[in-house]
Coordinates of C-alpha atoms in Angstrom, one line a residue:
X1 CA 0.0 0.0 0.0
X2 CA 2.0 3.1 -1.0
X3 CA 2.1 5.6 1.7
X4 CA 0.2 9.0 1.8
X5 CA 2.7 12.1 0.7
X6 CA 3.4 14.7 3.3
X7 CA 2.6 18.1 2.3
X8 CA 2.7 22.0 4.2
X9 CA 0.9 24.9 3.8
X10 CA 2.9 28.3 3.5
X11 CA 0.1 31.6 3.8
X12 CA 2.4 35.3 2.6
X13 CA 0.6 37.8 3.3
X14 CA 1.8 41.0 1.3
X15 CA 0.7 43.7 0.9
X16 CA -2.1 43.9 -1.5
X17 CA -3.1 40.0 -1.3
X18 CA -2.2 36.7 0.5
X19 CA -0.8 33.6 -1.7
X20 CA -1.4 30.5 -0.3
X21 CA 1.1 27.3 -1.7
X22 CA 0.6 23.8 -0.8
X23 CA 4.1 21.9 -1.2
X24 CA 5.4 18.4 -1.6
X25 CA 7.7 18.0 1.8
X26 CA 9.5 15.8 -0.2
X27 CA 10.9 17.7 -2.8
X28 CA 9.2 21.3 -3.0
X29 CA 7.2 20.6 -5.7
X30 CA 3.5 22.9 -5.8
X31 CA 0.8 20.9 -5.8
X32 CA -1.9 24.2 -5.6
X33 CA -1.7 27.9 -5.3
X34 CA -4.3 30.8 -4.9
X35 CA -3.7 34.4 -4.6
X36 CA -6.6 36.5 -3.1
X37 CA -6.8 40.2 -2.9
X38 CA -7.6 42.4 -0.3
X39 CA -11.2 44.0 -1.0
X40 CA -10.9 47.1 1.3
X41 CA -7.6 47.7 0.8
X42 CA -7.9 47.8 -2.8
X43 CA -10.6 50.3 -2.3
X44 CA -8.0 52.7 -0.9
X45 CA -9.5 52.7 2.8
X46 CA -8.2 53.8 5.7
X47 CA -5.0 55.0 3.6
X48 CA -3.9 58.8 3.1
X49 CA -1.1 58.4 1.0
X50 CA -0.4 62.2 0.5
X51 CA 0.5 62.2 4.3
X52 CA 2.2 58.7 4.2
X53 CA -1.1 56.7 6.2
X54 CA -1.1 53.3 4.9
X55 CA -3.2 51.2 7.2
X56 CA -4.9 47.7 6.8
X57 CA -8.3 45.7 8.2
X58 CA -7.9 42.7 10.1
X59 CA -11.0 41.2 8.2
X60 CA -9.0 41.9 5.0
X61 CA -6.5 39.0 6.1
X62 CA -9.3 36.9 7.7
X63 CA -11.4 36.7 4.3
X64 CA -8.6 36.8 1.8
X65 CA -6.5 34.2 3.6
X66 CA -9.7 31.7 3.7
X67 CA -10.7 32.6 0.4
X68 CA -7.2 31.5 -1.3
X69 CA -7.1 28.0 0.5
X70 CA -10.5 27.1 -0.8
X71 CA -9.0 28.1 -4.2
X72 CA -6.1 26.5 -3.9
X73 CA -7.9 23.0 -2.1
X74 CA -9.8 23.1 -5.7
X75 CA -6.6 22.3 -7.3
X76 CA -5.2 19.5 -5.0
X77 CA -7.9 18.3 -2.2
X78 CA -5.6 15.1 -2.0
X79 CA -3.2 17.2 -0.8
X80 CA -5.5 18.9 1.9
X81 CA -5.7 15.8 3.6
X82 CA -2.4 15.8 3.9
X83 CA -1.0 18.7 5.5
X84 CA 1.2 18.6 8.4
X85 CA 2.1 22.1 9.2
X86 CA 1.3 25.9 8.4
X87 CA 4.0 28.5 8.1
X88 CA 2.2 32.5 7.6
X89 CA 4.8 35.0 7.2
X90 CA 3.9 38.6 6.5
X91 CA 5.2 42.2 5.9
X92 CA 6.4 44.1 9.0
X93 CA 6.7 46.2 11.1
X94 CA 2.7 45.6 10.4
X95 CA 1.5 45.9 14.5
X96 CA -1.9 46.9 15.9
X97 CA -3.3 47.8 19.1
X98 CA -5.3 44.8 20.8
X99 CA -8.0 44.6 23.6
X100 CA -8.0 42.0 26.7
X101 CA -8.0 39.1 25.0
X102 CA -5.5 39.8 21.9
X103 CA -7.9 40.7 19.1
X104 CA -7.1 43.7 17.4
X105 CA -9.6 46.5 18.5
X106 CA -10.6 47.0 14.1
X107 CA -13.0 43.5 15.1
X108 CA -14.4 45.9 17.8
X109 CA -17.6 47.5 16.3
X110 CA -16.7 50.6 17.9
X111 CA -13.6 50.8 16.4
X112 CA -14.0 49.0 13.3
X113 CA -13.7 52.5 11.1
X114 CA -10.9 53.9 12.9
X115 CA -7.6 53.9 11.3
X116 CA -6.0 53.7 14.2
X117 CA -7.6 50.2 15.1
X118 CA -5.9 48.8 12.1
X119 CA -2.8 47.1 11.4
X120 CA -0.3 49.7 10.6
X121 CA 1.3 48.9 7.4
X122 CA 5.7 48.7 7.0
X123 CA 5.6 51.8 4.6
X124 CA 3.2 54.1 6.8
X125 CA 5.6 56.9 7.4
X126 CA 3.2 59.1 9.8
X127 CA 5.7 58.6 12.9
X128 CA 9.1 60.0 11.3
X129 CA 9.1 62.6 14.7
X130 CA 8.3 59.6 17.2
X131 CA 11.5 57.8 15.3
X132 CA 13.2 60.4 16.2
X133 CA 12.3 60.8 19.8
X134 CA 13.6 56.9 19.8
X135 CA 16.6 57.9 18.6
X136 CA 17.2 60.6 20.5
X137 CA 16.4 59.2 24.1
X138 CA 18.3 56.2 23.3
X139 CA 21.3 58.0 22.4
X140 CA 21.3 60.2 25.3
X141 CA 19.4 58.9 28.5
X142 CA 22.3 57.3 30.0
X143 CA 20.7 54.2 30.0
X144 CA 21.1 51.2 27.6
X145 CA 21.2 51.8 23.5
X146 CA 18.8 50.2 22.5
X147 CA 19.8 50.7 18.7
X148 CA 23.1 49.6 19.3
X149 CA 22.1 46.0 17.5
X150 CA 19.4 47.9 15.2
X151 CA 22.2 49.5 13.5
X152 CA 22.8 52.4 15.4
X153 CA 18.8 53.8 14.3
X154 CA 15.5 53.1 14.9
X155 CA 13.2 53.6 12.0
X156 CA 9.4 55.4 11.9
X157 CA 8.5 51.9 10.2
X158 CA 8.8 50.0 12.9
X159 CA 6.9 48.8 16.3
X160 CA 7.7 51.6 18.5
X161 CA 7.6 54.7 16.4
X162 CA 3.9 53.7 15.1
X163 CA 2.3 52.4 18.7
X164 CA 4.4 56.1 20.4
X165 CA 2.2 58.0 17.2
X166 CA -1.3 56.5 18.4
X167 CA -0.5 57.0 21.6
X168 CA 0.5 60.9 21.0
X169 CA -3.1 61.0 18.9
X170 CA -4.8 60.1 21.7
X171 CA -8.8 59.1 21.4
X172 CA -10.9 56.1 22.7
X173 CA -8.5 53.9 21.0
X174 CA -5.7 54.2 23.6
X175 CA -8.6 53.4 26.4
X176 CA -9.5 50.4 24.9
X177 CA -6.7 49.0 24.0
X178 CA -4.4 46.6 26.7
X179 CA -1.7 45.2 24.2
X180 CA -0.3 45.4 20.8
X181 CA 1.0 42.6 18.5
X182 CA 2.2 42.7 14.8
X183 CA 1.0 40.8 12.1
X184 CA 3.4 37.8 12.1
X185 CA 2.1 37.1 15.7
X186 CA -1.7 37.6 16.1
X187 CA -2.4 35.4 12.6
X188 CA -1.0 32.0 13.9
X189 CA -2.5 33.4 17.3
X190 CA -6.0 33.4 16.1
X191 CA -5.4 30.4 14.2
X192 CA -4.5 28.3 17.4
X193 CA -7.1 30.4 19.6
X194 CA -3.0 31.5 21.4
X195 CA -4.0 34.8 21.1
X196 CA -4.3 35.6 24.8
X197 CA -1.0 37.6 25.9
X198 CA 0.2 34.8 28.1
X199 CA -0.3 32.3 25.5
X200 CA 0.8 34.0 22.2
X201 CA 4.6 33.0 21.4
X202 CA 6.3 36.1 19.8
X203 CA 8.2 36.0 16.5
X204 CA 11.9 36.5 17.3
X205 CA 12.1 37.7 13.4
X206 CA 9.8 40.8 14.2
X207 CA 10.7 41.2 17.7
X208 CA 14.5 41.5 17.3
X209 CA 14.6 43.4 14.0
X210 CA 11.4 45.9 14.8
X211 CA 10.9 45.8 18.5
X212 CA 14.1 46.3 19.4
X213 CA 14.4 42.4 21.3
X214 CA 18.0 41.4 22.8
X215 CA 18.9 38.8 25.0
X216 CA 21.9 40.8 26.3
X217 CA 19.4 43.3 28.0
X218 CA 16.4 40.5 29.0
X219 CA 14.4 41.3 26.3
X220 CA 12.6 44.4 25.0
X221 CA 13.7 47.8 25.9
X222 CA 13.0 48.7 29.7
X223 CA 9.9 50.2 31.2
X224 CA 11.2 53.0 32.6
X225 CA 12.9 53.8 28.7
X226 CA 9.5 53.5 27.5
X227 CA 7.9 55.8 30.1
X228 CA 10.0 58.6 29.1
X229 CA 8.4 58.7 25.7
X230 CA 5.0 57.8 26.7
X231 CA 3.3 56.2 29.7
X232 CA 1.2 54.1 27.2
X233 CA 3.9 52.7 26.0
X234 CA 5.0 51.0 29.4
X235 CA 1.0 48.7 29.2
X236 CA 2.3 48.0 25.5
X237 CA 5.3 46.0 26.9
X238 CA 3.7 44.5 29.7
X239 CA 1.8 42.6 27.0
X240 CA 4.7 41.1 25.3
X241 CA 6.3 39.3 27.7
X242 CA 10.2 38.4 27.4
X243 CA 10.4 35.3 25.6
X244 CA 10.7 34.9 21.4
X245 CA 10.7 32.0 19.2
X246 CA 11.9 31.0 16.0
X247 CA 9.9 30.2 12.8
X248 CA 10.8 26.1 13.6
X249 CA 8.8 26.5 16.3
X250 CA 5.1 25.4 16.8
X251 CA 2.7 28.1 17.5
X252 CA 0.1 24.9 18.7
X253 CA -2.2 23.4 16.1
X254 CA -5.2 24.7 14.5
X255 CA -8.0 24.9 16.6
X256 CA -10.8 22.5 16.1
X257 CA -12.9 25.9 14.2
X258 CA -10.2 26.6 11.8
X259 CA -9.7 23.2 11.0
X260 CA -13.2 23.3 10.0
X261 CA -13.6 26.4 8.2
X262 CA -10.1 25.9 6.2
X263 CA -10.8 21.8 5.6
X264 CA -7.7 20.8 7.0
X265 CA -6.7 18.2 9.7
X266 CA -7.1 19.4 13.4
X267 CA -3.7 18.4 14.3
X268 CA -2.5 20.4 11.7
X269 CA 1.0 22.2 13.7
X270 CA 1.4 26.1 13.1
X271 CA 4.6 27.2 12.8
X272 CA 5.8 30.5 14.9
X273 CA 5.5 33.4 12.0
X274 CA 8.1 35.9 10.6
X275 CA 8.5 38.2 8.2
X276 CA 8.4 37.3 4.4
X277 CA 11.9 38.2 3.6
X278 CA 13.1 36.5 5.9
X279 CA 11.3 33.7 5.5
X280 CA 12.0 34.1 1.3
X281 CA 15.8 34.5 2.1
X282 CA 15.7 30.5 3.4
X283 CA 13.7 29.6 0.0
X284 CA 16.3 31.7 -1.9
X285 CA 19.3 29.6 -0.5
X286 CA 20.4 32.0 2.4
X287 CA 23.7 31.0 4.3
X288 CA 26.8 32.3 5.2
X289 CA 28.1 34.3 2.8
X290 CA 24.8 34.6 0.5
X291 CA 23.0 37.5 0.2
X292 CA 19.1 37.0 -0.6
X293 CA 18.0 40.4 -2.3
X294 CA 13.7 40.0 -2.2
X295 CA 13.2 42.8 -5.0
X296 CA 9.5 44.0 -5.1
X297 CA 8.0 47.4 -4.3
X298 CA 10.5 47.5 -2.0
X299 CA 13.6 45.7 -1.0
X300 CA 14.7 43.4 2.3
X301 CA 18.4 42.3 1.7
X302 CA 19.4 38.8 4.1
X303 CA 22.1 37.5 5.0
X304 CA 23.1 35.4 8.0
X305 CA 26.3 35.1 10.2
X306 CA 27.6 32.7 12.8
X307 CA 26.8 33.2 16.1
X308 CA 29.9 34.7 18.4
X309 CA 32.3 32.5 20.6
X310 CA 32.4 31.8 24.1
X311 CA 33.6 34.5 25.3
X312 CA 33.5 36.7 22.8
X313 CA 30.9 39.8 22.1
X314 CA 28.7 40.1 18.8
X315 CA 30.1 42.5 16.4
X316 CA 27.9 44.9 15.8
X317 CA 27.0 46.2 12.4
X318 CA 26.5 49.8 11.9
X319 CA 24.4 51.4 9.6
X320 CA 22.3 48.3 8.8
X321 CA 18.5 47.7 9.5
X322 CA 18.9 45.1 12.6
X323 CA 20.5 41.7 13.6
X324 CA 19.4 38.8 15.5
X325 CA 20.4 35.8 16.8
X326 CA 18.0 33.2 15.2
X327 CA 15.7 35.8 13.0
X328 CA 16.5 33.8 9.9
X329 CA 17.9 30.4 10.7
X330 CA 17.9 29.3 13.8
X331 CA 21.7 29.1 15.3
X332 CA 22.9 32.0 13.0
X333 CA 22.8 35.8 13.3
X334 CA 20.5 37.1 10.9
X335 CA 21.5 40.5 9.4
X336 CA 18.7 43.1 7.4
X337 CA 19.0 45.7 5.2
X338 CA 17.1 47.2 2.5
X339 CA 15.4 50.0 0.7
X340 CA 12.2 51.8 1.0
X341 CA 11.3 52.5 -2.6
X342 CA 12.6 50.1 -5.6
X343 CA 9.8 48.9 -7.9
X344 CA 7.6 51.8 -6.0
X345 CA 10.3 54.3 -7.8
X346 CA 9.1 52.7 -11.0
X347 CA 5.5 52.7 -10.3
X348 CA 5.7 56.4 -9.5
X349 CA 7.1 57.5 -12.5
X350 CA 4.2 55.1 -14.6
X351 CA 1.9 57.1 -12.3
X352 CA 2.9 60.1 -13.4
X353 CA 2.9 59.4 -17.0
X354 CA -0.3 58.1 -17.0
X355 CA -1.7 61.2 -15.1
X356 CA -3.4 62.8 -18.2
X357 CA -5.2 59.4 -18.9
X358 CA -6.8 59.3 -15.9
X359 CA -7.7 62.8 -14.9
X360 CA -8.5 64.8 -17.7
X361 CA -11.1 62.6 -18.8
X362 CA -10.1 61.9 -22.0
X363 CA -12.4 59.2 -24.2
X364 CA -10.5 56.3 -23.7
X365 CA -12.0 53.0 -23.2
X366 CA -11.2 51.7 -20.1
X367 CA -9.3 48.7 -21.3
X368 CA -7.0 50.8 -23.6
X369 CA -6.1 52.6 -20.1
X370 CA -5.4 49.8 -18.7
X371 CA -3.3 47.5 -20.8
X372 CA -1.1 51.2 -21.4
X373 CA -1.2 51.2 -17.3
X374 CA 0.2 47.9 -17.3
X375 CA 2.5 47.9 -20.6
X376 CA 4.1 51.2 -20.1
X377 CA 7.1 50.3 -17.6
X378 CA 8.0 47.1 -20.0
X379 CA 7.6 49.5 -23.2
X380 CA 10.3 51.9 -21.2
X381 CA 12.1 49.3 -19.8
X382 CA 13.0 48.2 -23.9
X383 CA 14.2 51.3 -24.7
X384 CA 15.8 52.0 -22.3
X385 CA 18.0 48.8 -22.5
X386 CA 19.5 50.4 -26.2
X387 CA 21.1 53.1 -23.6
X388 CA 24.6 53.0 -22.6
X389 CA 25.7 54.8 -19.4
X390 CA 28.2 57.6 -19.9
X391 CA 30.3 59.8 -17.2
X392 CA 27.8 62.7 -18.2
X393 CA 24.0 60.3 -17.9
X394 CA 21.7 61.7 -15.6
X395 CA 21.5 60.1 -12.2
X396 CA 18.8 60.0 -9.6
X397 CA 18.3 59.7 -5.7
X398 CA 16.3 56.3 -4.7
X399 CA 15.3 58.0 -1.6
X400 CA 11.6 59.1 -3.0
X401 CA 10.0 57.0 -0.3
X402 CA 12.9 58.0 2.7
X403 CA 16.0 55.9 3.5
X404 CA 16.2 52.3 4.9
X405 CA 19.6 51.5 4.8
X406 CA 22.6 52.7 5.3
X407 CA 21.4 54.4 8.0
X408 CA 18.0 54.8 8.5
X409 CA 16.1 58.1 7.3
X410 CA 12.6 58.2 6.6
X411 CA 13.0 62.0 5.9
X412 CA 14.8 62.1 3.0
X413 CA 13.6 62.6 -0.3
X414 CA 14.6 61.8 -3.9
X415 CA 15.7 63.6 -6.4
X416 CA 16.7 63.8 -10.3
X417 CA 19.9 65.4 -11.6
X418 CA 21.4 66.5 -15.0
X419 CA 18.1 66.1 -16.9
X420 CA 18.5 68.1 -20.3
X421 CA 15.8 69.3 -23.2
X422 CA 17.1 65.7 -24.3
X423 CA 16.2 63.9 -21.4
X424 CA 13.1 61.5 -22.4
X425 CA 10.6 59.3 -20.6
X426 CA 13.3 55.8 -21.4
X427 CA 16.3 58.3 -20.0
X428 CA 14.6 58.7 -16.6
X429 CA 13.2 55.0 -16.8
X430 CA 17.0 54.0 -16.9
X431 CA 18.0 56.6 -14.4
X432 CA 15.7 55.3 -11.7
X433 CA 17.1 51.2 -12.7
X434 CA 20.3 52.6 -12.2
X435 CA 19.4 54.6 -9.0
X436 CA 18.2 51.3 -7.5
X437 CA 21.0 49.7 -7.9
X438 CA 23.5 52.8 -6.6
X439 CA 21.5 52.3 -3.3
X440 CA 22.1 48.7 -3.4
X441 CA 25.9 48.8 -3.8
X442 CA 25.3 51.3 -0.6
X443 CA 24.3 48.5 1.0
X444 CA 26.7 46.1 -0.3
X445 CA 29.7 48.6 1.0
X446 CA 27.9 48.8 4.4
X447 CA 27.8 45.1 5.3
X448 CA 31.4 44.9 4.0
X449 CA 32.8 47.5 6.1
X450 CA 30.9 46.6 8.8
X451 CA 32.5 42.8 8.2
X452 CA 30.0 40.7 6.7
X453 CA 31.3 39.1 3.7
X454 CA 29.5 38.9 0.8
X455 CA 30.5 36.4 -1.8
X456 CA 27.0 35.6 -3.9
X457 CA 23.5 37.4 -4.4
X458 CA 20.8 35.7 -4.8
X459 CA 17.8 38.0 -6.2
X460 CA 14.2 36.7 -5.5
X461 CA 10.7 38.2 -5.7
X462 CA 8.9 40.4 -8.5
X463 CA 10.6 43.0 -10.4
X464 CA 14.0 40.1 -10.0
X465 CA 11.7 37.7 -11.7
X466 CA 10.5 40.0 -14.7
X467 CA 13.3 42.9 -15.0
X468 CA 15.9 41.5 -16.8
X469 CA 17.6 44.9 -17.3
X470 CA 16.9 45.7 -13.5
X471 CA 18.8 43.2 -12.6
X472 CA 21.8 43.5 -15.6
X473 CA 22.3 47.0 -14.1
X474 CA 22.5 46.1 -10.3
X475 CA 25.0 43.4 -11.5
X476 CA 26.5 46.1 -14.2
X477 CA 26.7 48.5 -10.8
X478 CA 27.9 46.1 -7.9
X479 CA 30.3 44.0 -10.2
X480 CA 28.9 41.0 -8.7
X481 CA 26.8 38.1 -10.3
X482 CA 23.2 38.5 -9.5
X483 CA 22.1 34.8 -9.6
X484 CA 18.1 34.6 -9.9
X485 CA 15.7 31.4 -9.1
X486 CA 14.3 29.4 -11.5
X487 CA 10.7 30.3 -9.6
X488 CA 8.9 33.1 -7.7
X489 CA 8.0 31.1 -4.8
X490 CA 11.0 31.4 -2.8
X491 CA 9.0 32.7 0.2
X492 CA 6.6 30.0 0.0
X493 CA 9.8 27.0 -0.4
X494 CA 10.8 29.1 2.9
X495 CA 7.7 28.9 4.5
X496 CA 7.6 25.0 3.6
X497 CA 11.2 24.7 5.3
X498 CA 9.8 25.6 8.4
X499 CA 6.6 24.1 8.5
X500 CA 8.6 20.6 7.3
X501 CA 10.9 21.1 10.2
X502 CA 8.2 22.3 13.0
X503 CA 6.5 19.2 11.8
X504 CA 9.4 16.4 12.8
X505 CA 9.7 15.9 8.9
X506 CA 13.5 17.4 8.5
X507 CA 15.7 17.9 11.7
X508 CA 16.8 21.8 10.9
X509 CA 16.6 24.1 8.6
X510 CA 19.5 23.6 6.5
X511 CA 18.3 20.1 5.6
X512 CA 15.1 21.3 4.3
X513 CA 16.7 23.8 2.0
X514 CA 18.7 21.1 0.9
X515 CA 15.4 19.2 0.2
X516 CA 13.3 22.0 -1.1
X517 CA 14.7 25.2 -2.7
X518 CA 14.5 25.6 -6.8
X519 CA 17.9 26.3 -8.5
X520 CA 18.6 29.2 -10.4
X521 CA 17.3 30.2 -13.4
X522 CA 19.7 32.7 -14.8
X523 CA 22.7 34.6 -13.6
X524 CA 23.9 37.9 -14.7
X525 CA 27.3 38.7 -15.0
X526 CA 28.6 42.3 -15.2
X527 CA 30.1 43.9 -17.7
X528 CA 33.1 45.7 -16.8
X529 CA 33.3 48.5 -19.2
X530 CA 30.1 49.5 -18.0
X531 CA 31.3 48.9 -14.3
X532 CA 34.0 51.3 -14.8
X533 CA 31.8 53.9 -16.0
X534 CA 29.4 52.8 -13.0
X535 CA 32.2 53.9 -10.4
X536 CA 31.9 56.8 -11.7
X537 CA 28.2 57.8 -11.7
X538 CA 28.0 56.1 -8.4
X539 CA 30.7 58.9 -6.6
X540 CA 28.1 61.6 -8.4
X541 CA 25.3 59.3 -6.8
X542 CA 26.8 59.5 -3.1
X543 CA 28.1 63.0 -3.3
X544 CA 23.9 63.9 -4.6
X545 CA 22.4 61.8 -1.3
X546 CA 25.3 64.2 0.8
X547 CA 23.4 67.1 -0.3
X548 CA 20.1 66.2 0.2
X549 CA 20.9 65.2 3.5
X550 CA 22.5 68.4 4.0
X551 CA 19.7 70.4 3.0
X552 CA 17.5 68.4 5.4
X553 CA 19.4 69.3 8.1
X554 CA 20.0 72.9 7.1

């Protein structure tokens, strides 16, 4: 009688939809996929992009998340039967404030309008100034750093900076709410009914990189820290405990609801969540000395590290977005970077070109807008490939949605410089690919000098999948290889790493990559006449980013 295949369940949530994969254990093979939307979100609600809101509904990842794995059971119900474990990984920092019992206070009919009841999305820049408190206080209190393993800066797009903004706002909110938790935490929560604050196990992934976590001062930062920026804040981390877990980690098992409503077995383990790159970094090969670049809208760049000896202190990386022991793989240090804007840069300039098609109400059929919409960035991205780079090519600041890394500075803006009458729409397509990629060899430099070796990138995620010239340039711009996958479900192979693992199927996380992750479909190699000219452009890029950060400050 042959024996019944094992199979996982791996939920991203991103941030317009939720793709659900069911994998083969065995090999990594998809046997189903759905992708579902998010219906309010996609409406535009509870978002105020001109002042950098970007907030989400809980019952947008409720419905959309049960939605895709119905979709996806259509394609393989054998499969269904079968699944051992669930791995969710989401964007972050994503928190939200929570009543009593751990349900975010959007479920709360009183609350279920109010934007600041919602999940508060990574790229909602509304608490640059609380950031900056952070910052500031930690710096100069006397007390512990607490940025000291965050890179030497806390950012407004993480835990902190967005829970001190609502709690500076004031309003019925901060009466009714008794705890916060991010994303990553309160979906396996409610799935394995955890979600009371003594029961809910904390992602070490969000905890250390965005809630400034550390074993070396017992956990988050102190009380009386906290007080000094706001008394709320001090109720906020009496909810979240000290301990942290890694993704291998069973949350518990679905509860005997969710096993009903999703059609899956109730002893079905969920894993401890994370956050999607990091989680994508194990599906795109991450180790020592590899680089995982996820390249979408924006970009998280992973790498891990061994852990210090006995008796020696962990080298601290300046400049970077945060490292932690076990954020990534369990028994390394996981290192972050990244940048706020990438394919956002590009989507900004299609926005602006298609302006005149969508507000000065020509007569265009609606389908002609949108397959120009959707063609335009491809049509540039062609012509702009016939370009070649020259000492005297524009160049552009990558900075239009602030600063990640080096150095965190949600501030800053971006910019365009040396545009001529001859300047057209595929010059300025190429001069934001190029742009990109300056700020990624800033990153490159930053690990490097800070003493994490890099000796291959691996790019996974969207615009890596379908820019070739994106990705010719970054290696054109670094001098280094950019090796791609083969697929673009390197967060989902991740996911199914650790669900195998939390499951008893592999023993650690390194055996399931060995088991599960694609190869690579294509590598590009640099050329090195263009390189050379690249060193140049790039001093003109650093020396543009000193002024604007000199202005800022002026």
């Amino acid at each position: 009688m042959e024996t019944a295949k094992n199979y996982v369940l791996g939920a991203d949530f991103g941030s317009d939809s939720v793709r659900v994969v069911v994998i083969d254990a065995a090999n990594g093979n998809m046997a189903g996929s759905s992708v579902s939307n998010y219906s309010r979100w996609g409406k535009g609600l509870y978002c105020d992009p001109k002042n950098n809101q970007f907030r989400q509904h809980p019952l947008d990842y409720i419905e959309s998340f049960e939605t895709a794995v119905h979709e996806a059971a259509l394609t393989c119900p054998e499969a269904m039967a079968n699944i051992r474990a669930v791995c969710v990984d989401t964007t972050g920092s994503t928190p939200t404030l929570c009543d009593a019992k751990g349900n975010p206070l959007a479920l709360d009919p009183r609350f279920a309008e109010d934007p600041d009841a919602m999940f508060i999305l990574w790229k909602d820049h509304t608490a640059v100034k609380e950031a900056d408190d952070f910052n500031a206080l930690s710096h100069s209190w006397g007390g512990t750093d607490f940025t000291q393993y965050m890179g030497g800066t806390y950012s407004s797009e993480w835990f902190w900076s967005k829970l001190l903004h609502v709690a500076r706002r004031g309003g019925p909110v901060l009466e009714a709410a008794e705890g916060a938790m991010e994303h990553c935490d309160w979906f396996p929560a409610l799935l394995t009914g955890t979600t009371a604050y003594g029961t809910v196990k904390r992602s070490r992934c969000a905890a250390g990189h965005k809630i400034a976590w550390h074993a070396s001062w017992g956990g988050y930062p102190s009380s009386e820290f906290l007080g000094k920026l706001h008394p709320f804040l001090v109720k906020i981390h009496a909810s979240l405990g000290t301990e942290t877990y890694t993704s291998d980690i069973a949350a518990g098992t679905l509860t005997t609801e969710w096993a009903s409503r999703l059609g899956l077995p109730a002893d079905t383990v969920v894993c401890v969540g994370a956050y999607d790159a990091h989680i994508g970094a194990v599906g795109g090969h991450v180790a020592e000395g590899v680089m995982v670049k996820s390249i979408g809208t924006s970009t998280c760049d992973i790498i891990i590290g061994s852990r210090p000896r006995e008796g020696e202190s962990e080298q601290r990386v300046a400049g970077i977005a945060g490292q932690v022991d076990g954020s990534v793989v369990p028994g390394y240090i996981g290192y972050e970077a990244g940048q706020s804007a990438y394919g956002d840069f590009y989507a900004w300039f299609r926005n602006v070109l298609m302006w005149p098609i969508e507000r000065m109400g020509l007569s265009i059929e609606p389908e002609v807008a949108k397959t120009m919409e959707e063609k335009v960035l491809a049509a540039l991205e062609k012509e702009a490939q016939m370009l070649e780079p020259s000492e005297n090519s524009p160049i552009a600041l990558d900075w239009i949605n602030g600063r990640r890394t080096p150095n965190a500075d949600q501030t800053l803006k971006g910019a365009l410089s040396g545009l001529t009458l001859g300047t057209d729409a595929p010059s300025i397509m190429r001069m934001l690919l190029e742009s990109t990629a300056y700020g990624a060899r800033a990153i490159l430099e930053c690990f490097e000098s800070g003493g994490v070796k890099v000796d291959k990138i691996v790019a996974i995620g969207g615009v890596a999948r379908k820019s070739h010239i994106g990705m010719q340039i970054l290696a054109d711009v670094t001098g280094r290889d950019i090796h791609v996958t083969s697929d673009d479900q390197a967060p989902a192979i991740g996911a199914a790493a650790f669900a195998s693992v939390a499951a008893g199927l592999y023993p650690d996380i390194p055996s399931a990559q060995k088991a599960l992750c694609a190869g690579m479909g294509r590598v590009h190699t640099p050329d090195r006449q263009r390189t050379d000219v690249y060193d140049k452009l790039y001093e003109r890029y650093l020396a543009l980013g000193k002024f604007e950060e000199k202005q800022r400050r002026s």
